[in-house]
Amino acid sequence: MSRLWYERPAAVWEEALPLGNGRLGAMVFGEPVNELIQVNEDSMWYGGAVDRINPDTREYLPQIRELILKGEIRKAERLMKMAMSGCPDSAHPYQTLGNIHFLFENIGEVKDYRRLLDLDRAVYENTFTADGVSYTKEIFLSSPDDVMVMRIRADKKGAITFQTLLRREKFFDGVKKCGTNGICLYGNLGKGGFDFAMQVSAFAKGGRVCVIGEHLLVEEADEVMLFFCAGTTYRMKDVEKEIGAKIEKAAGKSFEALLTAHIRDYSALFDRVELLLGDLSEYDAVPTDVRIGEAREGKVDKGLSKLYFDFGRYLLIACSREGTLPATLQGIWNKDMLPPWDCKYTININTQMNYWPAEVCNLSECHMPLFEQIKNMVAKGRETARRMYGCRGFMCHHNTDIWGDTVTQDQWIPGSYWVMGAAWLCTHQWTHFEYTRDMEFLKEHFPIMREAALFFLDYMIEDNGYLKTCPSVSPENTFILPSGERGSNTAGVTMDNQILRDLFTQCIKAAELLGVDDELNEEIKAAREKLLPTRIGEKGNILEWPEDYEEAEPGHRHISHLYGLHPSEQITVDGTPELAKAARVTLERRLSHGGGHTGWSRAWIMNHYAKLWDGEKAYYHFEQLMAKSTLPNLFDNHPPFQIDGNFGAAAAIAEMLVQSTEERIVLLPALPDKWPEGSVRGLCVKGGGEVDIVWRNGKLVHALLRAKQDLCTKLRLGDRVIEAALKAGEEKKFVPGDFLDASLD
């Protein structure tokens, strides 16, 4: 049993509980009298597509590069703001859909209150008594029926009376009746924007349902079922008609039938993986907000590890399903008209982190919306590459949106003028292939990977025998030159080289698998050999920039130069021990100056220590995440709320238990003392396999490896390595004794 539960309603949005079916999202407050459900729809992006390409970039790019290479960074960055920023400099935001308000009548003093989110079933429940009457609310967002279903019951006939309103803050949208039992709010998302609508309808046993003005009224009912749906013209030609039809179809089914279909659909994904950490009943008996409060005081119970892991997988299923848009900075849960950072797809780590758990946690299908988004970016990315930089291929800067915008976002020197967005995203395509070995997927996406690589063959400059990106920025940090001048943009930063080394290598491997041997493939091979290697500085740390510059903010939240450690595998304990040692020094320096002060950064640090096979440090930073960066509803706190920390930490927990590359699988690489016994079932490994692991007293009991495809790999336990070869469909159990005669690594 895995659940979040509370003994009081949510007082603020950050205490409400999230529901989602990928396309629709809801935050339920659980107030007995004045209930509020804040709702979202994934295509609620304001305005329309805009051509923001700066027409002067190509003209001034040579001058900008010359200034950078001469070390005149301030002059270069002044010119970049004018010549490389978008016109206008910002794209449009993702917006809240609105609120559903309920005003319940005849409810007196509330007792025995409880609300919970059942992660095993993706169902919200709320129970309480008032004036001797017991009330129950059950809510879920169904993917099969594409509606939100809400059932309200009382154990006394005629006890349920309430009014319902639909609202969208500060916008003058239209509201109208939908028959005798529903209301609809409709409007438009600005110039060139989509039309939208949302509808709620009620069906009661006993009593009556009617609409008076804009109020949906239920009086003296014994039981009520409500259905909610919403949409925009992004998908629907006649929105009001189509959402009304979805509600009508769902209303023709029983609650039990709807719930059964919902749980069957959800469980097919969620139940693939199970993490157990011994008897957690003493922790589960404590309300979730109390446990988080205790964590802030330094008491982090081990049950929070399992709960946070399960919650992360739940959230990914709830906000990223096949056929929906990808998870934004806030997944699909955004309460604002103008949210922080526009609630867009920030692709200099945040969107990528959202999908770190997808493959290892056996949720490949939830990765698909990201791949559709990459496809959506290609056409505009080609235009940006050609018109801004005079390059072939496609590219993107550090943000994109529903229209696949690829132009520079904002005029922010430490972050905006970063050209690696498409390149990093395309590494996810290869990651999906590594886990699934899906050749049809690779055939479809290989041309996109190559277009991302092609851009850099044209964009990079040759300097001192190396090919370098220029301008180049290490998100979102600032260096200090020996002269004392500060800057962020230079040529050939470490992260760029690491991303390109991955992308180029992945294109080469894909070409070999697909039998492609052409001139472009040879050019990519040649370019890879001329990338700057990852280097170690005088302090023993990984260099962030091409020179050993002083950092203006040594405790910076981004740790971009450790991309090679995670999510990449260019730096490994068993493959590149000197670089792994330097990566540890880099982390220690960051942390000694206050690093990890945002939730997602702390999650990244967890992954870094997991990759360094340091379970105690990885778990310590989970404790810090719970104590300093977790909201009462378990949402990650940047601050404000960003969902990437939830996904990053869930991925890190998986990485603590199993890690894999094309060459080997590492069992229990970073098991902390706080998890002395436990098991995990269904985690995925590269090459097309799944693994179940059982451990006791901090030691492996057995591991069961299942092959989805023919799997030829090595298994590593501690410092011993054995061969493992399985045919597709075969499974094999390994115990510690199998490793006794293995050679030391």
XYZ file of C-alpha atoms in Angstrom:
745
model
C 0.000 0.000 0.000
C 1.422 3.346 -1.061
C -0.467 6.545 -0.334
C -0.288 10.163 0.737
C -2.787 10.979 3.494
C -3.757 13.933 5.680
C -6.017 14.795 8.605
C -6.927 18.263 7.375
C -7.866 19.920 4.066
C -5.342 21.728 1.919
C -5.045 25.368 2.929
C -2.928 26.297 -0.097
C -2.283 24.860 -3.564
C 1.004 23.286 -2.448
C -0.970 21.083 -0.044
C -3.553 19.934 -2.610
C -3.262 16.481 -4.171
C -2.590 15.925 -7.890
C -4.575 13.790 -10.309
C -3.906 13.408 -14.014
C -4.526 11.311 -17.106
C -1.742 12.864 -19.193
C -4.013 15.365 -20.956
C -6.070 16.619 -18.004
C -4.758 17.545 -14.570
C -6.437 18.407 -11.278
C -5.370 19.602 -7.832
C -7.913 18.618 -5.167
C -8.046 20.636 -1.937
C -10.509 18.503 0.042
C -12.397 21.275 1.832
C -15.721 19.887 3.204
C -17.751 23.068 2.646
C -15.889 25.220 0.102
C -14.274 22.555 -2.039
C -11.858 23.664 -4.755
C -10.444 21.645 -7.628
C -7.935 23.527 -9.779
C -7.810 22.041 -13.269
C -5.443 21.955 -16.246
C -5.462 20.818 -19.851
C -2.148 20.206 -21.574
C -2.750 22.434 -24.637
C -3.725 25.593 -22.698
C -0.899 27.680 -24.144
C -1.615 31.368 -24.577
C -1.577 32.978 -28.017
C -0.403 31.425 -31.250
C 2.858 30.553 -32.927
C 5.147 33.530 -33.577
C 8.161 33.851 -35.879
C 10.690 35.253 -33.391
C 13.894 34.704 -35.387
C 16.330 37.602 -35.066
C 17.203 38.660 -38.639
C 20.583 40.075 -37.613
C 22.229 37.052 -35.970
C 24.010 35.839 -39.117
C 25.463 39.258 -39.814
C 26.883 39.780 -36.338
C 27.862 36.183 -35.464
C 31.417 36.491 -36.898
C 31.988 39.669 -34.888
C 30.652 38.040 -31.710
C 32.981 35.077 -32.209
C 35.961 37.297 -32.820
C 35.324 39.207 -29.593
C 34.979 35.961 -27.624
C 38.213 34.506 -28.976
C 40.006 37.779 -28.135
C 38.696 37.537 -24.556
C 36.492 40.635 -24.874
C 33.547 38.852 -23.294
C 31.643 41.904 -22.090
C 31.578 43.426 -25.570
C 30.558 40.105 -27.090
C 27.699 39.638 -24.633
C 26.452 43.194 -25.169
C 26.230 42.484 -28.877
C 24.666 39.054 -28.303
C 21.760 40.599 -26.405
C 20.904 42.678 -29.438
C 21.812 40.367 -32.297
C 20.991 36.898 -30.901
C 17.855 37.467 -28.803
C 14.453 36.527 -30.151
C 12.128 39.169 -31.594
C 10.242 39.388 -29.262
C 12.573 37.864 -26.732
C 10.001 35.651 -25.018
C 7.577 32.990 -26.198
C 4.054 32.513 -24.817
C 3.225 30.834 -21.482
C 1.347 27.696 -20.531
C -1.693 28.667 -18.459
C -4.080 27.248 -15.906
C -7.432 26.091 -17.242
C -9.288 27.328 -14.172
C -11.139 26.196 -11.064
C -14.170 24.155 -10.124
C -15.781 25.608 -7.003
C -18.200 23.698 -4.785
C -20.260 25.218 -1.995
C -21.796 22.480 0.169
C -24.752 23.303 2.425
C -25.985 21.874 5.713
C -22.539 20.662 6.799
C -21.812 21.516 10.413
C -18.810 20.693 12.556
C -16.510 18.276 10.740
C -15.014 15.288 12.553
C -12.924 12.231 11.616
C -11.551 14.016 8.569
C -9.214 12.211 6.193
C -8.089 12.739 2.604
C -5.706 10.535 0.708
C -4.171 9.843 -2.664
C -3.918 6.113 -3.312
C -0.870 5.691 -5.542
C -1.637 2.027 -6.195
C -4.957 2.942 -7.847
C -4.497 6.653 -8.751
C -7.653 7.503 -6.804
C -8.330 10.400 -4.424
C -10.580 9.759 -1.404
C -11.966 12.112 1.217
C -14.072 11.041 4.211
C -15.506 12.933 7.171
C -18.560 13.133 9.387
C -20.699 16.200 10.082
C -23.840 16.321 12.235
C -23.850 12.559 12.437
C -23.688 12.086 8.657
C -20.729 10.308 7.032
C -19.610 11.727 3.682
C -17.300 10.140 1.107
C -15.786 11.726 -2.013
C -13.917 9.666 -4.586
C -12.201 11.258 -7.588
C -10.069 9.922 -10.415
C -8.963 11.122 -13.832
C -9.553 8.353 -16.326
C -7.333 7.892 -19.363
C -9.608 5.311 -21.050
C -12.675 7.571 -20.763
C -10.746 10.898 -20.848
C -12.851 12.499 -18.098
C -12.598 13.269 -14.408
C -15.054 11.232 -12.389
C -16.234 12.328 -8.939
C -18.642 10.427 -6.710
C -20.089 11.973 -3.550
C -21.988 9.766 -1.099
C -23.622 10.194 2.289
C -25.036 7.553 4.643
C -28.207 9.602 5.154
C -30.753 10.098 2.378
C -31.110 13.609 1.009
C -27.968 14.876 2.814
C -26.084 16.156 -0.252
C -26.761 19.738 -1.366
C -24.239 21.946 -3.156
C -23.657 24.555 -5.857
C -20.918 24.320 -8.491
C -19.250 27.129 -10.432
C -16.544 27.229 -13.105
C -14.078 30.096 -12.953
C -10.992 31.290 -14.808
C -9.124 34.006 -12.940
C -9.314 37.564 -14.323
C -10.480 36.496 -17.769
C -13.926 37.361 -19.103
C -14.855 34.047 -20.651
C -18.341 32.822 -21.458
C -20.431 30.482 -19.301
C -23.569 28.667 -20.408
C -25.862 25.786 -19.605
C -25.254 22.289 -20.956
C -28.755 20.843 -20.819
C -30.439 20.727 -17.430
C -27.521 19.237 -15.502
C -24.296 20.854 -16.701
C -22.413 24.107 -17.146
C -19.680 25.034 -19.610
C -17.028 27.752 -19.493
C -15.564 28.655 -22.873
C -13.190 31.201 -24.349
C -10.140 31.883 -26.470
C -6.426 31.938 -25.676
C -5.584 35.261 -27.262
C -4.530 36.398 -30.714
C -3.948 33.380 -32.889
C -4.645 31.135 -29.909
C -6.828 28.085 -29.459
C -10.482 28.132 -28.470
C -11.108 26.192 -25.273
C -13.964 24.906 -23.147
C -14.531 22.967 -19.946
C -17.730 21.314 -18.774
C -18.978 19.757 -15.564
C -22.214 17.764 -15.367
C -23.984 16.153 -12.402
C -26.139 13.042 -12.122
C -27.905 12.410 -8.829
C -29.702 9.576 -7.090
C -32.568 11.168 -5.236
C -33.118 14.911 -4.961
C -32.822 17.111 -8.026
C -30.239 18.665 -10.358
C -30.747 21.949 -12.189
C -28.889 24.934 -13.604
C -29.736 28.435 -12.418
C -27.776 31.122 -14.229
C -24.156 29.953 -14.152
C -24.716 27.741 -11.095
C -25.023 23.973 -11.249
C -27.258 23.093 -8.309
C -27.710 19.704 -6.634
C -30.314 19.529 -3.865
C -31.082 16.838 -1.287
C -29.412 14.009 -3.181
C -28.473 10.621 -1.742
C -25.515 10.162 -4.086
C -24.027 12.282 -6.888
C -21.709 11.540 -9.771
C -19.994 14.448 -11.491
C -18.075 14.348 -14.763
C -15.561 16.931 -15.921
C -13.873 17.310 -19.281
C -12.053 20.066 -21.152
C -10.212 20.650 -24.394
C -8.952 23.113 -26.968
C -8.914 23.375 -30.737
C -5.327 22.107 -30.624
C -6.922 18.649 -30.882
C -10.658 19.192 -31.207
C -12.500 20.829 -34.079
C -15.697 21.480 -32.092
C -14.504 21.541 -28.489
C -17.825 21.950 -26.708
C -19.442 19.178 -28.720
C -16.543 16.774 -28.241
C -16.104 17.221 -24.502
C -19.868 16.976 -24.066
C -19.839 13.691 -25.963
C -17.062 12.328 -23.728
C -19.101 13.211 -20.638
C -22.282 11.724 -22.079
C -20.519 8.482 -22.944
C -18.925 8.185 -19.491
C -22.209 8.981 -17.780
C -23.748 5.946 -19.458
C -21.452 3.698 -17.434
C -21.546 2.785 -13.771
C -19.006 4.199 -11.345
C -17.676 0.700 -10.794
C -17.156 0.129 -14.525
C -15.397 3.465 -14.933
C -13.188 2.825 -11.903
C -12.307 -0.694 -13.020
C -11.270 0.510 -16.486
C -9.222 3.328 -14.946
C -7.381 1.071 -12.508
C -6.735 -1.559 -15.170
C -5.214 1.072 -17.467
C -3.139 2.719 -14.733
C -1.979 -0.503 -13.079
C -0.691 -1.840 -16.391
C 2.008 0.831 -16.032
C 2.391 1.407 -12.292
C 2.485 -2.253 -11.242
C 5.467 -3.086 -13.445
C 7.824 -1.908 -10.710
C 7.630 -2.483 -6.967
C 10.078 -1.245 -4.348
C 9.877 -2.733 -0.839
C 12.020 -1.629 2.092
C 10.824 -3.944 4.846
C 7.980 -3.252 7.258
C 6.983 0.400 6.851
C 3.654 0.247 8.694
C 4.833 2.449 11.567
C 5.665 5.217 9.085
C 2.575 4.786 6.926
C 0.425 5.264 10.035
C 1.629 8.893 10.299
C 0.057 11.635 8.114
C 2.281 12.601 5.206
C 2.564 16.279 6.134
C 3.629 15.294 9.656
C 6.361 13.063 8.227
C 7.615 15.891 6.026
C 7.537 18.245 8.995
C 9.626 15.758 10.976
C 12.050 15.553 8.047
C 12.572 19.296 8.313
C 13.598 18.683 11.912
C 16.120 16.066 10.839
C 14.023 12.894 11.178
C 13.680 11.301 7.740
C 12.002 7.902 7.915
C 13.044 5.235 5.409
C 9.433 4.880 4.298
C 9.704 8.261 2.597
C 12.180 6.732 0.147
C 9.580 4.260 -1.095
C 6.775 6.835 -1.017
C 8.791 9.398 -2.979
C 9.836 6.768 -5.532
C 6.251 5.582 -6.004
C 5.003 9.175 -6.176
C 7.529 10.002 -8.901
C 6.355 7.099 -11.047
C 2.733 8.040 -10.340
C 3.361 11.628 -11.452
C 4.996 10.585 -14.723
C 2.041 8.359 -15.597
C -0.341 11.160 -14.599
C 1.243 13.889 -16.741
C 2.850 12.164 -19.731
C 0.882 9.530 -21.608
C 1.058 8.485 -25.238
C -0.864 11.016 -27.320
C -0.458 13.863 -24.822
C 2.018 16.711 -24.638
C 5.215 16.278 -22.571
C 5.567 17.227 -18.925
C 6.277 20.950 -18.448
C 8.253 22.506 -15.616
C 5.225 21.716 -13.442
C 4.131 18.537 -15.142
C 0.505 19.313 -15.918
C -0.274 21.064 -12.632
C -0.120 24.850 -12.947
C -2.388 27.300 -11.103
C -1.258 30.542 -12.733
C -2.049 32.607 -15.811
C 1.567 33.764 -15.926
C 3.472 30.984 -14.146
C 7.137 30.977 -13.111
C 9.345 30.657 -16.184
C 6.094 30.471 -18.190
C 5.794 26.771 -17.217
C 7.413 25.924 -20.547
C 9.779 23.167 -21.609
C 13.139 24.316 -20.259
C 15.596 22.045 -22.011
C 18.971 22.866 -20.464
C 18.183 20.164 -17.881
C 14.653 20.441 -16.525
C 12.657 18.727 -19.279
C 15.358 16.090 -19.646
C 15.261 15.390 -15.896
C 11.497 14.911 -16.135
C 12.182 11.829 -18.236
C 15.149 10.332 -16.381
C 12.919 7.733 -14.664
C 11.008 6.781 -17.819
C 13.177 3.926 -19.089
C 14.790 2.541 -15.931
C 11.421 2.603 -14.122
C 9.724 0.629 -16.907
C 7.611 3.501 -18.239
C 8.861 3.710 -21.820
C 5.397 4.643 -23.075
C 5.485 7.765 -20.894
C 8.637 8.828 -22.758
C 6.754 9.016 -26.069
C 5.348 12.558 -25.688
C 8.914 13.878 -25.523
C 9.788 12.166 -28.799
C 6.706 13.643 -30.465
C 7.779 17.058 -29.183
C 11.218 16.616 -30.738
C 9.546 15.838 -34.071
C 7.432 18.952 -33.596
C 10.598 21.050 -33.192
C 12.410 19.912 -36.330
C 10.804 22.212 -38.916
C 11.249 25.340 -36.799
C 14.664 24.187 -35.677
C 15.764 24.004 -39.306
C 14.574 27.565 -39.877
C 16.394 28.782 -36.775
C 19.579 26.999 -37.819
C 19.450 28.400 -41.350
C 18.241 31.930 -40.728
C 20.087 32.699 -37.485
C 23.320 30.783 -37.976
C 23.561 29.889 -41.647
C 23.761 26.203 -40.747
C 22.192 23.003 -41.973
C 20.351 20.616 -39.666
C 18.077 21.647 -36.811
C 18.745 23.153 -33.408
C 17.071 24.668 -30.362
C 18.108 26.998 -27.556
C 17.150 26.478 -23.908
C 13.336 26.620 -24.203
C 10.587 25.305 -26.414
C 6.779 25.222 -26.338
C 3.669 23.633 -27.815
C 4.506 25.057 -31.262
C 8.087 23.743 -31.203
C 9.637 27.206 -30.871
C 13.441 26.975 -31.093
C 14.552 30.628 -30.870
C 16.476 32.202 -27.998
C 14.336 32.780 -24.892
C 14.798 36.006 -22.882
C 17.929 38.179 -22.899
C 19.708 36.341 -20.130
C 23.461 36.181 -20.555
C 24.098 33.073 -18.373
C 21.410 30.977 -20.024
C 19.712 32.243 -23.170
C 22.485 31.887 -25.749
C 22.862 28.125 -25.375
C 22.546 26.108 -28.577
C 22.525 22.553 -27.215
C 18.795 21.987 -26.601
C 18.031 19.774 -29.585
C 21.297 17.870 -29.193
C 20.577 16.925 -25.575
C 16.962 16.006 -26.333
C 18.066 13.700 -29.148
C 20.205 11.687 -26.738
C 16.888 10.585 -25.202
C 15.999 8.912 -28.482
C 19.112 6.766 -28.236
C 18.486 6.072 -24.538
C 15.034 4.731 -25.410
C 16.595 2.488 -28.028
C 19.280 1.268 -25.604
C 16.625 0.072 -23.175
C 14.154 -1.325 -25.718
C 16.319 -2.307 -28.732
C 13.352 -1.206 -30.840
C 14.808 -1.079 -34.357
C 11.665 0.446 -35.886
C 11.883 3.299 -33.398
C 15.549 3.806 -34.248
C 14.827 3.872 -37.990
C 12.199 6.559 -37.437
C 14.293 8.778 -35.175
C 17.789 8.295 -36.618
C 17.293 11.026 -39.262
C 16.335 13.492 -36.508
C 19.431 12.600 -34.474
C 21.576 13.156 -37.558
C 19.990 16.536 -38.289
C 20.819 17.627 -34.745
C 24.417 16.507 -35.309
C 24.549 18.137 -38.742
C 23.880 21.560 -37.248
C 27.068 21.349 -35.203
C 29.205 20.277 -38.139
C 28.405 23.708 -39.569
C 28.175 25.680 -36.316
C 31.452 24.694 -34.644
C 34.626 26.614 -35.271
C 38.185 25.300 -35.278
C 40.394 26.748 -32.570
C 43.820 25.460 -31.488
C 43.208 22.166 -33.259
C 39.814 21.509 -31.679
C 36.257 21.968 -32.901
C 34.358 24.205 -30.490
C 30.876 25.594 -30.100
C 30.982 29.401 -30.118
C 29.225 31.185 -28.532
C 29.038 28.553 -25.822
C 27.656 28.826 -22.292
C 27.714 26.484 -19.302
C 24.126 26.806 -18.004
C 23.620 29.026 -16.074
C 26.948 29.882 -14.517
C 29.382 32.819 -14.684
C 33.189 32.843 -14.734
C 35.732 35.487 -13.768
C 38.597 36.214 -16.167
C 42.121 36.919 -14.827
C 41.402 40.584 -15.563
C 38.477 40.496 -13.142
C 35.917 40.783 -15.947
C 32.915 38.493 -15.592
C 31.265 36.563 -18.366
C 29.265 33.461 -19.203
C 29.771 32.957 -22.926
C 32.956 31.538 -24.388
C 34.000 28.776 -26.814
C 33.817 25.017 -26.230
C 32.525 24.603 -22.663
C 32.774 21.132 -21.146
C 29.080 20.340 -21.200
C 28.805 21.084 -24.926
C 31.676 18.717 -25.693
C 30.161 15.979 -23.529
C 26.707 16.289 -25.109
C 28.184 16.277 -28.598
C 30.404 13.310 -27.791
C 27.234 11.425 -26.828
C 25.213 12.593 -29.815
C 27.974 11.941 -32.356
C 28.730 8.512 -30.885
C 25.056 7.593 -30.848
C 24.647 8.659 -34.488
C 27.672 6.539 -35.446
C 26.366 3.485 -33.586
C 22.896 3.917 -35.052
C 24.341 4.222 -38.552
C 26.229 0.971 -38.060
C 23.103 -0.843 -36.838
C 21.034 0.507 -39.725
C 23.680 -0.156 -42.349
C 24.239 3.508 -43.177
C 27.737 4.314 -44.404
C 27.830 7.702 -46.089
C 29.754 10.960 -46.176
C 27.802 12.494 -43.298
C 28.638 9.530 -41.105
C 32.330 10.016 -41.851
C 32.076 13.735 -41.094
C 30.466 12.982 -37.723
C 33.239 10.489 -36.919
C 35.898 13.054 -37.794
C 34.219 15.795 -35.764
C 33.964 13.564 -32.700
C 37.729 13.071 -32.703
C 38.301 16.842 -32.630
C 36.143 17.605 -29.573
C 37.898 18.883 -26.455
C 38.271 16.040 -23.930
C 36.886 16.342 -20.418
C 39.792 17.735 -18.414
C 40.889 18.019 -14.809
C 41.887 21.390 -13.352
C 44.533 22.429 -10.842
C 42.150 21.900 -7.928
C 41.531 18.314 -8.985
C 38.036 19.102 -10.285
C 36.440 18.706 -13.707
C 36.946 21.913 -15.706
C 33.656 23.643 -16.498
C 35.075 25.966 -19.148
C 37.954 25.495 -21.631
C 40.202 27.390 -19.224
C 40.522 27.008 -15.461
C 38.511 30.146 -14.695
C 37.422 31.220 -11.241
C 33.696 30.791 -10.663
C 31.626 33.831 -9.740
C 29.231 31.507 -7.913
C 31.103 28.351 -6.839
C 27.948 26.949 -5.208
C 25.883 27.272 -8.379
C 22.743 25.119 -8.721
C 23.714 23.840 -12.202
C 26.471 21.229 -12.356
C 26.592 21.193 -16.124
C 30.183 19.956 -16.481
C 29.154 16.713 -14.755
C 26.735 15.842 -17.550
C 29.392 13.256 -18.416
C 28.791 11.546 -15.056
C 25.016 11.754 -15.188
C 22.936 11.380 -17.274
C 25.824 10.295 -19.511
C 28.248 7.446 -18.819
C 31.399 9.123 -20.096
C 32.625 9.250 -16.497
C 32.345 5.975 -14.555
C 33.945 4.529 -11.449
C 35.006 1.345 -13.226
C 35.839 2.871 -16.611
C 37.445 6.277 -15.948
C 38.499 6.262 -12.272
C 40.580 9.470 -12.503
C 37.661 11.424 -13.965
C 35.318 9.873 -11.383
C 37.640 11.085 -8.622
C 37.667 14.558 -10.173
C 33.863 14.497 -10.423
C 33.702 13.830 -6.684
C 35.999 16.789 -6.035
C 33.725 18.919 -8.246
C 30.677 17.919 -6.217
C 32.414 18.560 -2.908
C 33.461 22.032 -4.049
C 29.923 22.868 -5.187
C 28.425 21.636 -1.950
C 30.979 23.344 0.276
C 29.824 26.653 -1.235
C 26.111 26.010 -0.729
C 25.245 23.932 -3.809
C 22.097 21.848 -3.987
C 19.932 24.707 -2.746
C 17.180 24.000 -5.286
C 15.123 20.827 -5.365
C 16.056 19.703 -8.860
C 19.743 20.421 -8.239
C 19.639 18.269 -5.121
C 18.054 15.482 -7.181
C 20.857 15.788 -9.747
C 23.393 15.506 -6.923
C 21.671 12.291 -5.775
C 22.184 10.849 -9.240
C 25.813 11.962 -9.305
C 26.598 10.206 -6.040
C 24.683 7.131 -7.134
C 26.887 7.014 -10.253
C 29.930 7.346 -7.975
C 28.625 4.262 -6.114
C 28.333 6.239 -2.896
C 25.051 5.177 -1.327
C 25.570 7.098 1.903
C 26.075 10.414 0.121
C 23.217 9.733 -2.294
C 20.872 8.977 0.610
C 22.125 11.985 2.604
C 21.075 14.223 -0.262
C 17.682 12.509 -0.378
C 17.335 13.461 3.285
C 18.305 17.024 2.406
C 15.766 17.023 -0.422
C 13.040 15.998 2.011
C 14.149 18.463 4.669
C 14.688 21.533 2.505
C 13.006 21.134 -0.874
C 9.795 19.167 -0.444
C 6.302 20.648 -0.117
C 3.562 19.132 2.084
C 2.033 17.290 -0.892
C 5.474 15.816 -1.776
C 5.907 18.157 -4.739
C 9.479 19.286 -5.329
C 10.254 22.852 -4.307
C 12.719 24.836 -6.446
C 11.309 27.119 -4.940
C 8.637 27.575 -6.283
C 7.245 24.172 -7.277
C 9.033 22.428 -10.135
C 8.345 18.786 -10.881
C 11.824 17.912 -12.171
C 13.103 17.247 -8.655
C 10.404 14.633 -8.137
C 11.411 12.829 -11.300
C 15.146 13.272 -10.779
C 15.069 11.838 -7.264
C 12.873 8.911 -8.318
C 15.427 8.120 -11.023
C 18.257 8.411 -8.492
C 16.626 5.854 -6.200
C 16.502 3.447 -9.118
C 20.157 4.224 -9.973
C 21.122 3.409 -6.376
C 19.757 -0.108 -6.911
C 20.837 -0.907 -10.454
C 22.918 0.798 -13.150
C 23.504 -0.344 -16.683
C 25.422 0.484 -19.834
C 25.725 -1.417 -23.079
C 28.615 -3.342 -21.534
C 27.535 -4.148 -17.979
C 24.859 -4.168 -15.276
C 25.841 -3.133 -11.739
C 23.782 -4.630 -8.909
C 23.223 -2.537 -5.765
C 25.927 0.005 -6.670
C 24.865 2.601 -4.099
C 22.825 0.825 -1.433
C 22.688 2.978 1.734
C 22.792 1.653 5.277
C 19.291 3.069 5.877
C 17.890 0.390 3.514
C 19.305 -2.764 5.187
C 16.722 -5.067 3.642
C 14.362 -4.836 0.739
C 13.577 -5.796 -2.815
C 12.817 -4.191 -6.124
C 10.972 -5.741 -9.024
C 10.814 -4.706 -12.674
C 13.557 -2.123 -13.106
C 14.846 -2.015 -16.681
C 18.417 -2.328 -17.898
C 20.038 -1.354 -21.167
C 20.114 -4.069 -23.772
C 16.451 -4.983 -23.364
C 16.096 -6.558 -19.934
C 14.434 -6.318 -16.549
C 15.891 -7.112 -13.160
C 14.465 -8.072 -9.769
C 16.776 -7.741 -6.761
C 16.431 -8.954 -3.175
C 18.875 -7.922 -0.448
C 19.226 -8.511 3.292
C 21.643 -6.991 5.824
C 22.900 -4.771 3.016
C 23.952 -7.764 0.919
C 22.538 -9.328 -2.216
C 20.319 -12.376 -1.678
C 19.591 -12.892 -5.364
C 18.960 -11.048 -8.616
C 16.641 -12.286 -11.355
C 17.458 -11.072 -14.867
C 14.787 -11.275 -17.574
C 15.583 -10.735 -21.235
C 13.054 -9.002 -23.461
C 15.567 -9.226 -26.302
C 18.642 -11.394 -26.726
C 20.858 -10.026 -23.978
C 24.623 -10.415 -23.743
C 26.143 -8.415 -20.926
C 28.231 -8.567 -17.765
C 26.920 -8.514 -14.211
C 28.883 -6.635 -11.594
C 28.532 -7.113 -7.842
C 31.049 -5.112 -5.838
C 34.411 -5.587 -7.535
C 33.547 -8.909 -9.208
C 32.182 -9.324 -12.728
C 30.620 -12.327 -14.466
C 29.241 -12.936 -17.952
C 25.474 -13.083 -18.498
C 23.929 -14.180 -21.786
C 20.180 -14.784 -22.148
C 17.883 -15.407 -25.084
C 14.747 -13.297 -25.557
C 12.078 -14.494 -23.117
C 14.613 -16.253 -20.886
C 15.208 -15.439 -17.220
C 18.027 -16.435 -14.911
C 18.639 -16.082 -11.179
C 22.033 -15.020 -9.847
C 23.182 -15.433 -6.225
C 26.328 -14.176 -4.444
C 28.017 -17.543 -4.915
C 27.970 -17.048 -8.672
C 30.413 -14.188 -8.216
C 32.889 -15.921 -5.903
C 35.123 -17.279 -8.651
C 34.838 -14.149 -10.797
C 37.966 -12.205 -11.537
C 38.562 -8.953 -9.723
C 37.875 -5.945 -11.947
